[in-house]
XYZ file of C-alpha atoms in Angstrom:
698
model
C 14.697 -4.796 -6.842
C 11.157 -6.085 -7.232
C 9.465 -2.695 -6.986
C 11.885 -1.121 -9.431
C 11.384 -3.981 -11.875
C 7.617 -3.679 -11.604
C 7.806 0.041 -12.276
C 10.005 -0.541 -15.322
C 7.505 -2.960 -16.770
C 4.698 -0.525 -16.099
C 6.479 2.451 -17.621
C 7.655 0.579 -20.726
C 9.655 3.610 -21.734
C 12.978 2.714 -20.182
C 15.204 -0.004 -21.261
C 13.801 -2.826 -21.430
C 21.319 -5.965 -24.157
C 33.924 -10.020 -35.889
C 44.814 -12.987 -43.836
C 43.371 -11.299 -46.673
C 40.075 -10.908 -45.084
C 41.792 -9.419 -42.050
C 43.362 -6.764 -44.278
C 39.873 -5.583 -45.039
C 39.134 -5.504 -41.318
C 42.254 -3.417 -40.826
C 41.075 -0.926 -43.423
C 37.726 -0.590 -41.737
C 39.468 -0.325 -38.394
C 41.579 2.597 -39.613
C 38.411 4.368 -40.691
C 36.929 3.875 -37.256
C 39.997 4.501 -35.117
C 39.612 8.252 -35.177
C 36.452 7.806 -33.166
C 38.652 7.302 -30.124
C 40.077 10.829 -30.329
C 38.154 13.837 -29.093
C 39.386 17.383 -29.585
C 38.340 19.164 -26.421
C 39.140 22.605 -27.757
C 36.749 22.528 -30.683
C 33.042 23.195 -30.566
C 31.053 20.004 -30.305
C 29.053 19.159 -33.410
C 25.303 19.134 -33.297
C 23.872 15.670 -33.741
C 21.210 16.374 -36.345
C 17.934 14.613 -35.691
C 18.764 13.571 -32.133
C 16.830 15.027 -29.232
C 18.898 13.126 -26.670
C 20.625 15.471 -24.238
C 24.136 14.477 -23.242
C 26.110 15.544 -20.168
C 23.314 17.141 -18.184
C 24.277 18.183 -14.680
C 22.469 16.785 -11.658
C 20.288 19.878 -11.318
C 19.557 19.952 -15.064
C 18.395 16.343 -14.954
C 15.928 17.065 -12.157
C 14.630 20.218 -13.837
C 14.174 18.350 -17.118
C 12.297 15.584 -15.297
C 9.927 18.136 -13.816
C 9.349 19.708 -17.247
C 8.664 16.270 -18.740
C 6.066 15.600 -16.076
C 4.435 19.019 -16.474
C 4.194 18.653 -20.273
C 2.842 15.133 -19.958
C 0.185 16.246 -17.504
C -0.812 19.082 -19.815
C -1.327 16.746 -22.781
C -3.135 14.109 -20.730
C -5.437 16.723 -19.231
C -6.231 18.038 -22.719
C -7.175 14.574 -23.956
C -9.264 13.951 -20.840
C -11.230 17.151 -21.492
C -12.429 16.027 -24.947
C -16.202 15.420 -24.954
C -16.887 11.745 -25.564
C -19.035 12.445 -28.621
C -16.271 14.609 -30.105
C -13.372 12.160 -29.712
C -11.317 11.893 -32.910
C -7.905 10.631 -33.894
C -6.641 14.215 -33.993
C -7.699 15.138 -30.451
C -7.643 11.798 -28.606
C -4.975 9.558 -30.125
C -2.491 11.718 -32.036
C -1.576 13.908 -29.017
C -0.623 10.808 -27.031
C 1.386 9.377 -29.945
C 3.228 12.698 -30.402
C 3.880 12.983 -26.673
C 5.365 9.504 -26.546
C 7.652 10.126 -29.524
C 8.806 13.529 -28.255
C 9.260 12.657 -24.607
C 10.998 9.301 -24.876
C 14.455 10.787 -25.747
C 14.011 13.382 -22.996
C 13.098 10.722 -20.457
C 16.110 8.701 -21.497
C 18.284 11.817 -21.212
C 17.331 11.830 -17.550
C 17.615 8.111 -16.963
C 20.593 6.722 -18.893
C 23.235 8.747 -16.953
C 22.736 6.518 -13.923
C 24.211 3.697 -16.033
C 27.281 5.513 -17.403
C 28.069 8.767 -15.619
C 31.352 9.141 -13.739
C 29.670 11.581 -11.351
C 27.979 10.174 -8.268
C 25.762 13.262 -8.017
C 24.601 12.808 -11.607
C 23.884 9.119 -11.047
C 21.853 9.931 -7.937
C 19.927 12.652 -9.735
C 19.279 10.273 -12.631
C 17.849 7.654 -10.271
C 15.679 10.288 -8.583
C 14.454 11.563 -11.957
C 13.519 8.026 -12.926
C 11.588 7.652 -9.682
C 9.633 10.836 -10.306
C 8.889 9.990 -13.930
C 7.894 6.449 -12.962
C 5.421 7.747 -10.423
C 3.892 10.154 -12.927
C 3.576 7.564 -15.697
C 2.027 5.139 -13.227
C -0.586 7.747 -12.367
C -1.321 8.472 -16.039
C -1.742 4.772 -16.774
C -4.646 4.659 -14.309
C -6.585 7.716 -15.471
C -10.144 6.637 -16.123
C -11.043 9.943 -17.781
C -8.492 9.429 -20.569
C -9.513 5.784 -20.928
C -13.136 6.806 -21.513
C -12.152 9.232 -24.287
C -10.049 6.617 -26.068
C -12.829 4.041 -25.716
C -15.268 6.527 -27.205
C -13.013 6.968 -30.236
C -12.607 3.197 -30.511
C -16.375 2.666 -30.479
C -16.705 4.760 -33.626
C -14.305 2.443 -35.521
C -12.958 5.381 -37.483
C -9.559 3.841 -38.203
C -7.208 5.702 -40.505
C -4.882 2.716 -40.869
C -4.099 -0.662 -39.336
C -1.236 0.970 -37.428
C -3.594 3.506 -35.855
C -5.968 0.716 -34.908
C -3.178 -1.314 -33.327
C -1.768 1.708 -31.481
C -5.198 2.537 -30.073
C -5.779 -1.063 -29.021
C -2.427 -1.018 -27.234
C -3.483 2.089 -25.315
C -6.739 0.409 -24.315
C -4.955 -2.788 -23.299
C -2.447 -0.911 -21.142
C -5.213 0.902 -19.307
C -7.196 -2.288 -18.774
C -4.180 -4.243 -17.520
C -3.941 -1.496 -14.917
C -7.564 -2.121 -13.923
C -9.063 1.136 -15.193
C -12.126 -0.740 -16.469
C -12.762 -2.308 -13.038
C -14.941 -1.067 -10.206
C -13.302 1.088 -7.569
C -13.388 -1.787 -5.074
C -11.660 -4.140 -7.490
C -9.068 -1.491 -8.396
C -8.221 -1.043 -4.741
C -7.926 -4.820 -4.368
C -5.662 -4.996 -7.417
C -3.392 -2.332 -5.960
C -3.174 -4.242 -2.666
C -2.306 -7.417 -4.541
C 0.404 -5.697 -6.595
C 1.925 -4.169 -3.475
C 2.011 -7.565 -1.763
C 3.452 -9.206 -4.895
C 6.218 -6.592 -5.089
C 7.048 -7.027 -1.401
C 7.170 -10.839 -1.626
C 9.238 -10.753 -4.827
C 11.695 -8.465 -3.099
C 11.802 -10.743 -0.057
C 12.525 -13.804 -2.226
C 15.465 -12.042 -3.940
C 16.751 -10.598 -0.672
C 16.710 -14.026 0.926
C 18.868 -15.336 -1.908
C 21.196 -12.336 -1.935
C 21.547 -12.474 1.821
C 22.451 -16.147 1.936
C 25.999 -16.479 3.290
C 26.166 -20.254 3.660
C 29.379 -22.065 2.756
C 31.109 -25.439 2.880
C 34.653 -26.369 3.922
C 36.853 -28.731 1.910
C 40.427 -29.933 2.139
C 42.786 -29.566 -0.819
C 42.416 -33.290 -1.584
C 38.650 -32.839 -1.834
C 39.142 -30.124 -4.456
C 41.416 -32.006 -6.857
C 40.987 -30.716 -10.413
C 40.485 -27.066 -9.502
C 43.123 -24.675 -10.902
C 45.706 -23.372 -8.455
C 44.603 -19.802 -9.263
C 41.088 -20.661 -8.109
C 42.315 -22.238 -4.873
C 44.493 -19.207 -4.152
C 41.437 -16.967 -4.460
C 39.568 -18.847 -1.712
C 39.484 -17.911 1.937
C 40.644 -20.500 4.444
C 39.127 -21.521 7.762
C 41.111 -22.058 10.963
C 41.478 -25.770 10.200
C 43.227 -24.829 6.926
C 40.261 -25.966 4.836
C 39.072 -23.972 1.859
C 35.851 -22.000 2.188
C 33.417 -22.575 -0.685
C 30.700 -19.926 -0.657
C 27.436 -21.065 -2.197
C 27.532 -18.555 -5.038
C 27.813 -19.292 -8.751
C 31.413 -18.029 -9.017
C 32.455 -20.794 -6.580
C 29.868 -23.453 -7.374
C 30.190 -23.510 -11.179
C 33.978 -24.178 -11.235
C 33.570 -27.014 -8.722
C 30.714 -28.685 -10.591
C 32.661 -28.420 -13.881
C 36.237 -29.155 -12.757
C 36.410 -31.016 -9.447
C 37.408 -34.659 -9.926
C 36.001 -35.751 -6.566
C 32.422 -36.913 -7.066
C 31.473 -36.614 -3.392
C 32.574 -32.978 -3.383
C 30.525 -32.177 -6.472
C 27.487 -33.829 -4.935
C 27.874 -32.076 -1.580
C 28.161 -28.701 -3.285
C 25.209 -29.398 -5.617
C 22.991 -30.446 -2.696
C 23.914 -27.448 -0.557
C 23.485 -25.059 -3.494
C 20.110 -26.555 -4.367
C 18.663 -26.310 -0.882
C 19.488 -22.668 -0.159
C 16.838 -20.417 1.315
C 14.233 -23.058 2.102
C 12.116 -20.251 3.538
C 11.591 -19.120 -0.061
C 9.294 -22.079 -0.690
C 6.572 -20.494 1.403
C 7.321 -17.089 -0.141
C 6.893 -18.525 -3.641
C 3.674 -20.296 -2.698
C 2.184 -17.013 -1.461
C 3.439 -15.201 -4.567
C 1.726 -17.678 -6.864
C -1.560 -17.432 -4.979
C -1.517 -13.642 -5.189
C -0.652 -13.702 -8.906
C -3.598 -15.980 -9.630
C -5.895 -13.620 -7.705
C -4.578 -10.670 -9.695
C -5.107 -12.505 -12.988
C -8.701 -13.404 -12.078
C -9.442 -9.781 -11.204
C -8.308 -8.870 -14.720
C -10.482 -11.548 -16.311
C -7.956 -14.337 -16.853
C -8.303 -17.938 -15.722
C -4.767 -17.987 -14.318
C -1.618 -15.914 -14.146
C 0.134 -17.695 -17.032
C -2.612 -16.666 -19.449
C -2.342 -13.101 -18.164
C 1.453 -13.035 -18.621
C 1.417 -14.622 -22.101
C -1.584 -12.780 -23.525
C -0.575 -10.575 -26.482
C 2.828 -12.253 -26.725
C 3.843 -14.333 -29.737
C 3.080 -17.576 -27.881
C -0.389 -16.200 -27.118
C -1.528 -18.791 -24.537
C -0.273 -21.105 -21.833
C -1.642 -24.094 -23.762
C 0.522 -23.181 -26.763
C 3.589 -22.857 -24.516
C 3.000 -26.335 -23.090
C 2.644 -27.766 -26.596
C 5.838 -26.008 -27.699
C 7.900 -27.192 -24.718
C 6.659 -30.772 -24.959
C 7.359 -30.908 -28.717
C 10.897 -29.592 -28.258
C 11.543 -31.926 -25.347
C 10.248 -34.934 -27.291
C 12.300 -34.026 -30.362
C 15.461 -33.911 -28.229
C 14.897 -37.212 -26.385
C 16.821 -39.480 -28.768
C 19.832 -37.132 -28.917
C 19.774 -36.523 -25.161
C 19.678 -40.289 -24.550
C 22.814 -40.760 -26.660
C 24.523 -37.955 -24.775
C 23.578 -39.444 -21.424
C 24.853 -42.898 -22.426
C 28.227 -41.423 -23.384
C 28.450 -39.463 -20.137
C 27.489 -42.497 -18.038
C 30.201 -44.544 -19.745
C 32.740 -41.805 -19.006
C 31.810 -41.771 -15.335
C 31.997 -45.544 -15.126
C 35.558 -45.476 -16.517
C 36.641 -42.680 -14.189
C 34.769 -43.420 -10.955
C 33.556 -47.011 -11.159
C 30.015 -48.218 -10.592
C 28.699 -45.127 -8.818
C 25.329 -44.112 -10.332
C 25.223 -41.063 -12.593
C 23.352 -38.171 -11.001
C 22.185 -34.792 -12.207
C 25.068 -33.241 -10.265
C 27.521 -35.056 -12.583
C 26.212 -33.361 -15.713
C 28.423 -30.210 -15.780
C 31.630 -32.148 -15.016
C 31.222 -34.899 -17.591
C 29.846 -32.601 -20.299
C 32.998 -30.507 -19.960
C 35.186 -33.637 -19.921
C 33.469 -34.944 -23.059
C 33.829 -31.641 -24.903
C 37.483 -31.305 -23.886
C 38.194 -34.789 -25.232
C 36.206 -34.268 -28.411
C 37.538 -30.826 -29.331
C 41.089 -29.533 -29.417
C 40.060 -26.034 -28.404
C 42.162 -23.777 -26.230
C 40.058 -20.679 -25.622
C 43.124 -18.854 -24.369
C 44.561 -19.227 -27.883
C 41.207 -18.419 -29.518
C 41.107 -15.149 -27.581
C 44.388 -14.014 -29.150
C 42.653 -13.764 -32.530
C 40.135 -11.195 -31.380
C 41.607 -7.775 -30.581
C 38.613 -5.586 -29.796
C 39.219 -3.082 -32.614
C 39.628 -5.803 -35.244
C 36.561 -7.702 -34.092
C 34.429 -4.581 -33.916
C 35.567 -3.476 -37.374
C 34.633 -6.876 -38.758
C 31.215 -6.763 -37.124
C 30.649 -3.339 -38.661
C 31.743 -4.598 -42.090
C 29.436 -7.615 -41.980
C 26.397 -5.602 -40.939
C 27.084 -2.848 -43.457
C 27.416 -5.266 -46.379
C 24.599 -7.572 -45.338
C 21.971 -4.934 -44.632
C 22.965 -2.180 -47.067
C 24.173 0.271 -44.428
C 27.024 2.748 -44.124
C 28.582 3.585 -40.755
C 30.371 6.896 -40.354
C 31.976 8.398 -37.281
C 30.668 11.642 -35.864
C 33.823 13.483 -34.878
C 33.781 15.989 -32.043
C 30.333 14.920 -30.899
C 29.388 15.646 -27.323
C 29.879 12.469 -25.260
C 30.052 11.677 -21.560
C 33.514 10.054 -21.579
C 36.528 10.165 -23.906
C 36.184 6.460 -24.713
C 32.606 6.840 -25.967
C 32.063 6.725 -29.736
C 29.145 8.128 -31.720
C 28.467 6.639 -35.143
C 25.884 7.676 -37.717
C 24.132 5.102 -39.903
C 23.102 5.804 -43.505
C 21.243 3.763 -46.088
C 23.961 2.685 -48.536
C 21.971 3.235 -51.721
C 19.974 6.380 -50.955
C 22.325 8.082 -48.500
C 19.420 8.683 -46.107
C 20.408 9.159 -42.474
C 18.792 6.273 -40.602
C 19.998 6.928 -37.059
C 22.880 6.935 -34.599
C 24.448 4.647 -32.065
C 26.772 5.346 -29.149
C 29.380 2.779 -28.127
C 30.435 2.856 -24.477
C 32.197 -0.494 -24.377
C 35.307 -0.092 -22.244
C 35.571 -0.857 -18.573
C 35.059 2.011 -16.170
C 34.299 2.185 -12.481
C 30.717 2.916 -11.477
C 29.426 2.028 -14.950
C 26.679 -0.534 -15.439
C 28.396 -3.907 -15.365
C 26.643 -5.919 -18.065
C 26.599 -5.758 -21.854
C 23.269 -4.349 -22.982
C 21.556 -2.033 -25.442
C 19.615 1.039 -24.307
C 17.174 2.780 -26.629
C 17.711 6.547 -26.351
C 15.341 7.752 -29.060
C 12.730 5.686 -30.849
C 11.909 6.179 -34.498
C 8.501 7.442 -35.581
C 6.684 8.951 -38.548
C 4.071 11.525 -37.538
C 2.782 14.322 -39.800
C 5.068 12.912 -42.534
C 8.106 13.842 -40.410
C 10.408 10.989 -39.473
C 12.161 10.947 -36.107
C 15.325 8.872 -36.372
C 16.347 6.263 -33.781
C 19.285 6.658 -31.417
C 20.662 3.786 -29.333
C 23.459 3.052 -26.871
C 25.521 -0.131 -26.507
C 27.137 -0.553 -23.082
C 29.798 -3.115 -22.160
C 32.756 -3.544 -19.804
C 35.649 -4.648 -22.024
C 39.327 -4.191 -21.196
C 40.648 -1.536 -23.578
C 44.297 -2.304 -22.847
C 46.160 -4.962 -20.873
C 49.834 -4.322 -20.068
C 49.977 -1.700 -22.815
C 48.526 -4.033 -25.458
C 45.085 -3.716 -27.092
C 42.371 -5.612 -25.256
C 41.358 -9.063 -26.463
C 37.868 -10.553 -26.495
C 37.085 -13.897 -24.961
C 35.038 -15.891 -27.456
C 31.961 -15.599 -25.244
C 32.435 -11.824 -25.216
C 32.658 -11.811 -29.017
C 29.366 -13.678 -29.317
C 27.748 -11.391 -26.776
C 29.013 -8.270 -28.550
C 27.707 -9.512 -31.914
C 24.372 -10.354 -30.316
C 23.971 -6.911 -28.783
C 25.079 -5.213 -31.992
C 22.230 -7.106 -33.619
C 19.890 -5.160 -31.341
C 21.600 -1.930 -32.436
C 21.007 -2.752 -36.121
C 17.424 -3.796 -35.362
C 16.768 -0.510 -33.576
C 18.303 1.583 -36.376
C 16.508 -0.259 -39.199
C 13.108 -0.136 -37.501
C 10.696 1.993 -39.579
C 7.498 1.639 -37.556
C 5.281 4.743 -37.717
C 4.624 4.950 -33.977
C 7.308 5.171 -31.294
C 5.269 2.571 -29.416
C 6.223 -0.025 -32.043
C 9.736 1.216 -32.657
C 13.127 0.672 -31.080
C 13.222 -2.452 -28.986
C 9.677 -2.120 -27.685
C 8.664 -5.351 -29.336
C 6.991 -8.576 -28.345
C 9.375 -10.160 -25.792
C 8.975 -13.512 -27.571
C 10.216 -11.873 -30.785
C 12.709 -9.169 -29.839
C 15.670 -11.568 -29.351
C 15.177 -13.460 -32.627
C 17.121 -11.136 -35.003
C 20.101 -10.938 -32.622
C 20.097 -14.701 -32.143
C 20.114 -15.072 -35.937
C 23.222 -12.860 -36.133
C 25.078 -14.933 -33.522
C 25.523 -17.549 -36.259
C 28.139 -15.339 -37.976
C 30.409 -16.032 -34.975
C 30.569 -19.716 -35.965
C 31.026 -19.558 -39.753
C 34.605 -19.684 -41.142
C 34.102 -16.902 -43.701
C 32.790 -14.428 -41.161
C 35.183 -15.499 -38.404
C 38.115 -14.679 -40.700
C 36.664 -11.221 -41.264
C 36.310 -10.422 -37.582
C 39.646 -11.905 -36.477
C 43.340 -11.097 -36.649
C 46.132 -12.485 -34.482
C 47.006 -9.851 -31.906
C 50.709 -9.806 -32.860
C 49.950 -9.699 -36.598
C 46.336 -8.841 -37.392
C 46.788 -9.778 -41.068
C 46.691 -13.424 -39.884
C 43.049 -14.470 -39.411
C 41.863 -17.323 -37.270
C 42.805 -20.786 -38.569
C 40.351 -22.985 -40.477
C 40.624 -25.867 -38.002
C 39.730 -23.604 -35.090
C 36.702 -22.332 -37.011
C 35.499 -25.869 -37.694
C 36.007 -26.856 -34.066
C 34.095 -23.831 -32.805
C 31.139 -24.653 -35.029
C 31.016 -28.281 -33.849
C 31.655 -27.276 -30.232
C 28.751 -24.820 -30.227
C 25.925 -27.311 -29.771
C 27.838 -30.379 -28.618
C 26.188 -32.098 -25.661
C 23.480 -29.445 -25.641
C 20.391 -31.674 -25.680
C 20.645 -32.626 -22.010
C 21.231 -29.028 -21.042
C 18.186 -27.992 -23.048
C 16.159 -30.703 -21.385
C 17.156 -29.218 -18.045
C 16.058 -25.756 -19.167
C 12.770 -27.183 -20.429
C 12.259 -28.802 -17.027
C 12.419 -25.416 -15.323
C 10.230 -23.827 -18.009
C 7.567 -26.502 -17.518
C 7.732 -26.042 -13.763
C 7.331 -22.283 -14.158
C 4.408 -22.730 -16.545
C 2.577 -25.286 -14.394
C 2.739 -23.344 -11.124
C 1.458 -20.221 -12.880
C -1.357 -21.971 -14.734
C -2.651 -24.246 -11.960
C -3.861 -23.480 -8.455
C -2.722 -25.216 -5.258
C 0.250 -27.056 -6.722
C 2.526 -29.133 -4.481
C 5.740 -27.375 -5.534
C 8.172 -29.961 -4.148
C 6.073 -32.867 -5.406
C 5.776 -31.279 -8.842
C 9.547 -31.012 -9.243
C 10.080 -34.602 -8.064
C 7.505 -35.747 -10.632
C 8.792 -33.651 -13.541
C 12.501 -34.285 -13.083
C 12.777 -37.969 -14.050
C 10.076 -37.555 -16.685
C 11.975 -34.827 -18.552
C 15.539 -35.816 -17.638
C 15.415 -39.385 -18.985
C 14.953 -41.046 -15.601
C 17.506 -38.982 -13.675
C 15.865 -38.160 -10.330
C 15.955 -34.809 -8.622
C 18.930 -34.514 -6.300
C 17.717 -35.677 -2.904
C 17.416 -32.920 -0.344
C 17.273 -30.029 -2.791
C 14.461 -27.526 -3.253
C 14.998 -25.938 -6.674
C 11.969 -23.691 -6.321
C 13.528 -21.933 -3.327
C 16.503 -20.684 -5.364
C 15.052 -20.146 -8.843
C 14.769 -16.337 -9.009
C 13.190 -16.223 -12.459
C 9.942 -17.513 -10.916
C 9.990 -14.629 -8.449
C 10.610 -11.615 -10.644
C 11.056 -10.714 -14.276
C 10.243 -14.033 -15.992
C 7.342 -15.502 -14.064
C 5.285 -17.667 -16.465
C 7.574 -16.588 -19.352
C 10.764 -18.602 -18.762
C 10.033 -20.395 -22.034
C 10.730 -17.250 -24.066
C 14.501 -17.726 -24.565
C 14.093 -21.230 -26.020
C 11.181 -19.989 -28.110
C 13.379 -17.275 -29.638
C 16.260 -19.702 -30.261
C 13.963 -22.091 -32.118
C 12.651 -19.447 -34.507
C 16.107 -17.891 -34.985
C 17.498 -21.314 -35.972
C 14.754 -21.680 -38.576
C 15.434 -18.226 -40.052
C 19.191 -18.824 -40.348
C 18.966 -22.381 -41.717
C 16.306 -21.450 -44.272
C 17.585 -18.115 -45.518
C 21.245 -17.564 -44.619
C 23.134 -20.828 -44.091
C 23.928 -21.388 -47.796
C 25.375 -17.882 -48.248
C 25.927 -15.809 -45.126
C 26.962 -12.741 -47.179
C 24.000 -12.711 -49.561
C 22.989 -9.046 -49.532
C 19.712 -9.778 -51.315
C 18.686 -11.999 -48.410
C 20.067 -9.505 -45.910
C 18.056 -6.658 -47.419
C 14.979 -8.865 -47.503
C 15.503 -9.514 -43.782
C 15.990 -5.815 -43.114
C 12.838 -4.800 -44.973
C 10.570 -7.707 -44.043
C 11.624 -8.238 -40.411
C 13.765 -5.469 -38.931
C 11.894 -2.534 -40.465
C 8.421 -3.526 -39.316
C 9.011 -3.200 -35.592
C 6.019 -4.094 -33.467
C 3.377 -2.812 -35.861
C 2.628 -6.289 -37.229
C 2.030 -9.671 -35.630
C 5.493 -11.281 -35.273
C 4.301 -14.708 -36.394
C 3.006 -13.107 -39.586
C 6.316 -11.261 -39.986
C 8.342 -14.481 -39.782
C 5.906 -16.440 -41.958
C 6.042 -13.719 -44.615
C 9.868 -13.738 -44.556
C 10.177 -17.536 -44.587
C 7.355 -18.105 -47.069
C 5.755 -20.588 -44.673
C 4.973 -20.988 -40.988
C 8.045 -21.304 -38.737
C 9.222 -24.833 -37.905
C 11.017 -26.540 -35.016
C 13.038 -28.841 -37.277
C 16.041 -26.593 -37.998
C 16.602 -26.125 -34.275
C 16.503 -29.867 -33.620
C 18.749 -30.583 -36.633
C 21.359 -28.067 -35.483
C 21.716 -29.986 -32.213
C 21.660 -33.429 -33.846
C 24.524 -32.468 -36.173
C 26.816 -31.784 -33.207
C 27.300 -35.363 -31.992
């Protein structure tokens, strides 16, 4: 929901989501397998260094929330009472840093149960606790008395370290983005604007969620769709199949249906949903620009991008245009091949944007002998997870060890401690809650439970949770991972490693509380191990005989398949990113006209599908990613450069892995991310590796 999302962004304390080699995976798997057993009759072990509270009852959650709020108010009141001429680090800044480090695991103890608990009462209490804590933190973020004390300390310039300076500047920035430095009249106006923005964002999403439109097609009009898909569809009285305009119906038709007129009809209907949202989006954009101007920005895009790695809307435009231009030659070759395929299959009908999913899939199927049903059989969950553990341990100098008899919220949950391999130092813990369960959060993600910090020379270790919904067993056999699930699991485990290895001194810069343009880069780097033969053999084992790793030819095909026919798709993503950036950096834009202008310009002459209104059904412009849709491509570009430059020649080079751990993962958000990457690479990051990786696929 829009209001909930806005509160999460404001709070910033709540989450923010692989032969012979197989024999080694088996050995690791045996070491880990005992994690699945929990002796209920023995006393649960204390998790040393963790302040996260597991298995709180509904009433305990609410009482803890109230204590958190009371303690927070006490500390904030104490800081507010400091005379301005007496403000020091010890009485103005340190108490807030300590409070944040101490309270984050307690807040998460209240909040994370709503994602995983089997008890409805606990989930409800968790949601209520989050609401209460949100409201309190929102109030604290607008306290002018605390802001004045921090500003007074800042004016003295008595910095103890660069980290203290950056932490203090972050406090100031958070207050000022909440309008504390504005006049009372302007603050009231800002609150009105934010309320209206939340309401309109919610209306946009509700309009989309509430859309129940559908189309009817005969069986002949759906040729190419699997019989299982057709059986899953409802039928109308005239015996036609009912295609609901949702992605689970639309995507299979656009990719598989052999009837061009059906694909086009579905694409048009899907692209013109919720036309009322055009006016909603127009109002949203106007209000966002007003909000940005109140806060001293020329437009909303500059407000959204300020203090991110990209830094300014102008830099985002330059980035997107450079990437788009670099992909033009490759995308043109792809389009020529796809047009020729359509001509052979359908005759002289012109190629439209609606044909892209179908012919890309046809081209990839013809080019690659890949049966993902067979690929899946090489990835039993335990084998894959053991291999992922082994790779990360060896690469980053870590040691994973089960914590037996730890208190957990479900028998399938695992708790694993992480040690530095050379020193034996305990670095942190992670929980794995990866198997399917009713009422559990449905997507794979990582939740920070305790952030690391170093205050008064005492280090607080990080604790993190990985959630997924994987099938533990199917017909009595161990669950198997689809290849996409394997990649996703490796990606999210990258966040786990990043969280554990983070050594930032302040909790504010620890965990996953990093620049959104940067936080995905390490995990995107690690995705590459899912496409290299040496690592694929380590994380695979045929389900009927796990000593047999995945075959070399499959590995080679997967690597070539990865980026095949990706330039056109990227161009399409860039189109939407440019649209998002323009509407949030320019006033009074003709939204429909803008899309009609951009589409052929970016998509090599392919016009926008007549009758569609993409802006009416593009939720990222409404909530969560407004003016920042570019960020995913941005992260992919820098991740490609890191892997190609440092890892591609030897993916198991521990020297490079340790360098990455110490120079990138350990620093957290305490240093400018562009400086972090430049220091690791030995030069400024480049776009070329990203472009080359796509060019090599065709």
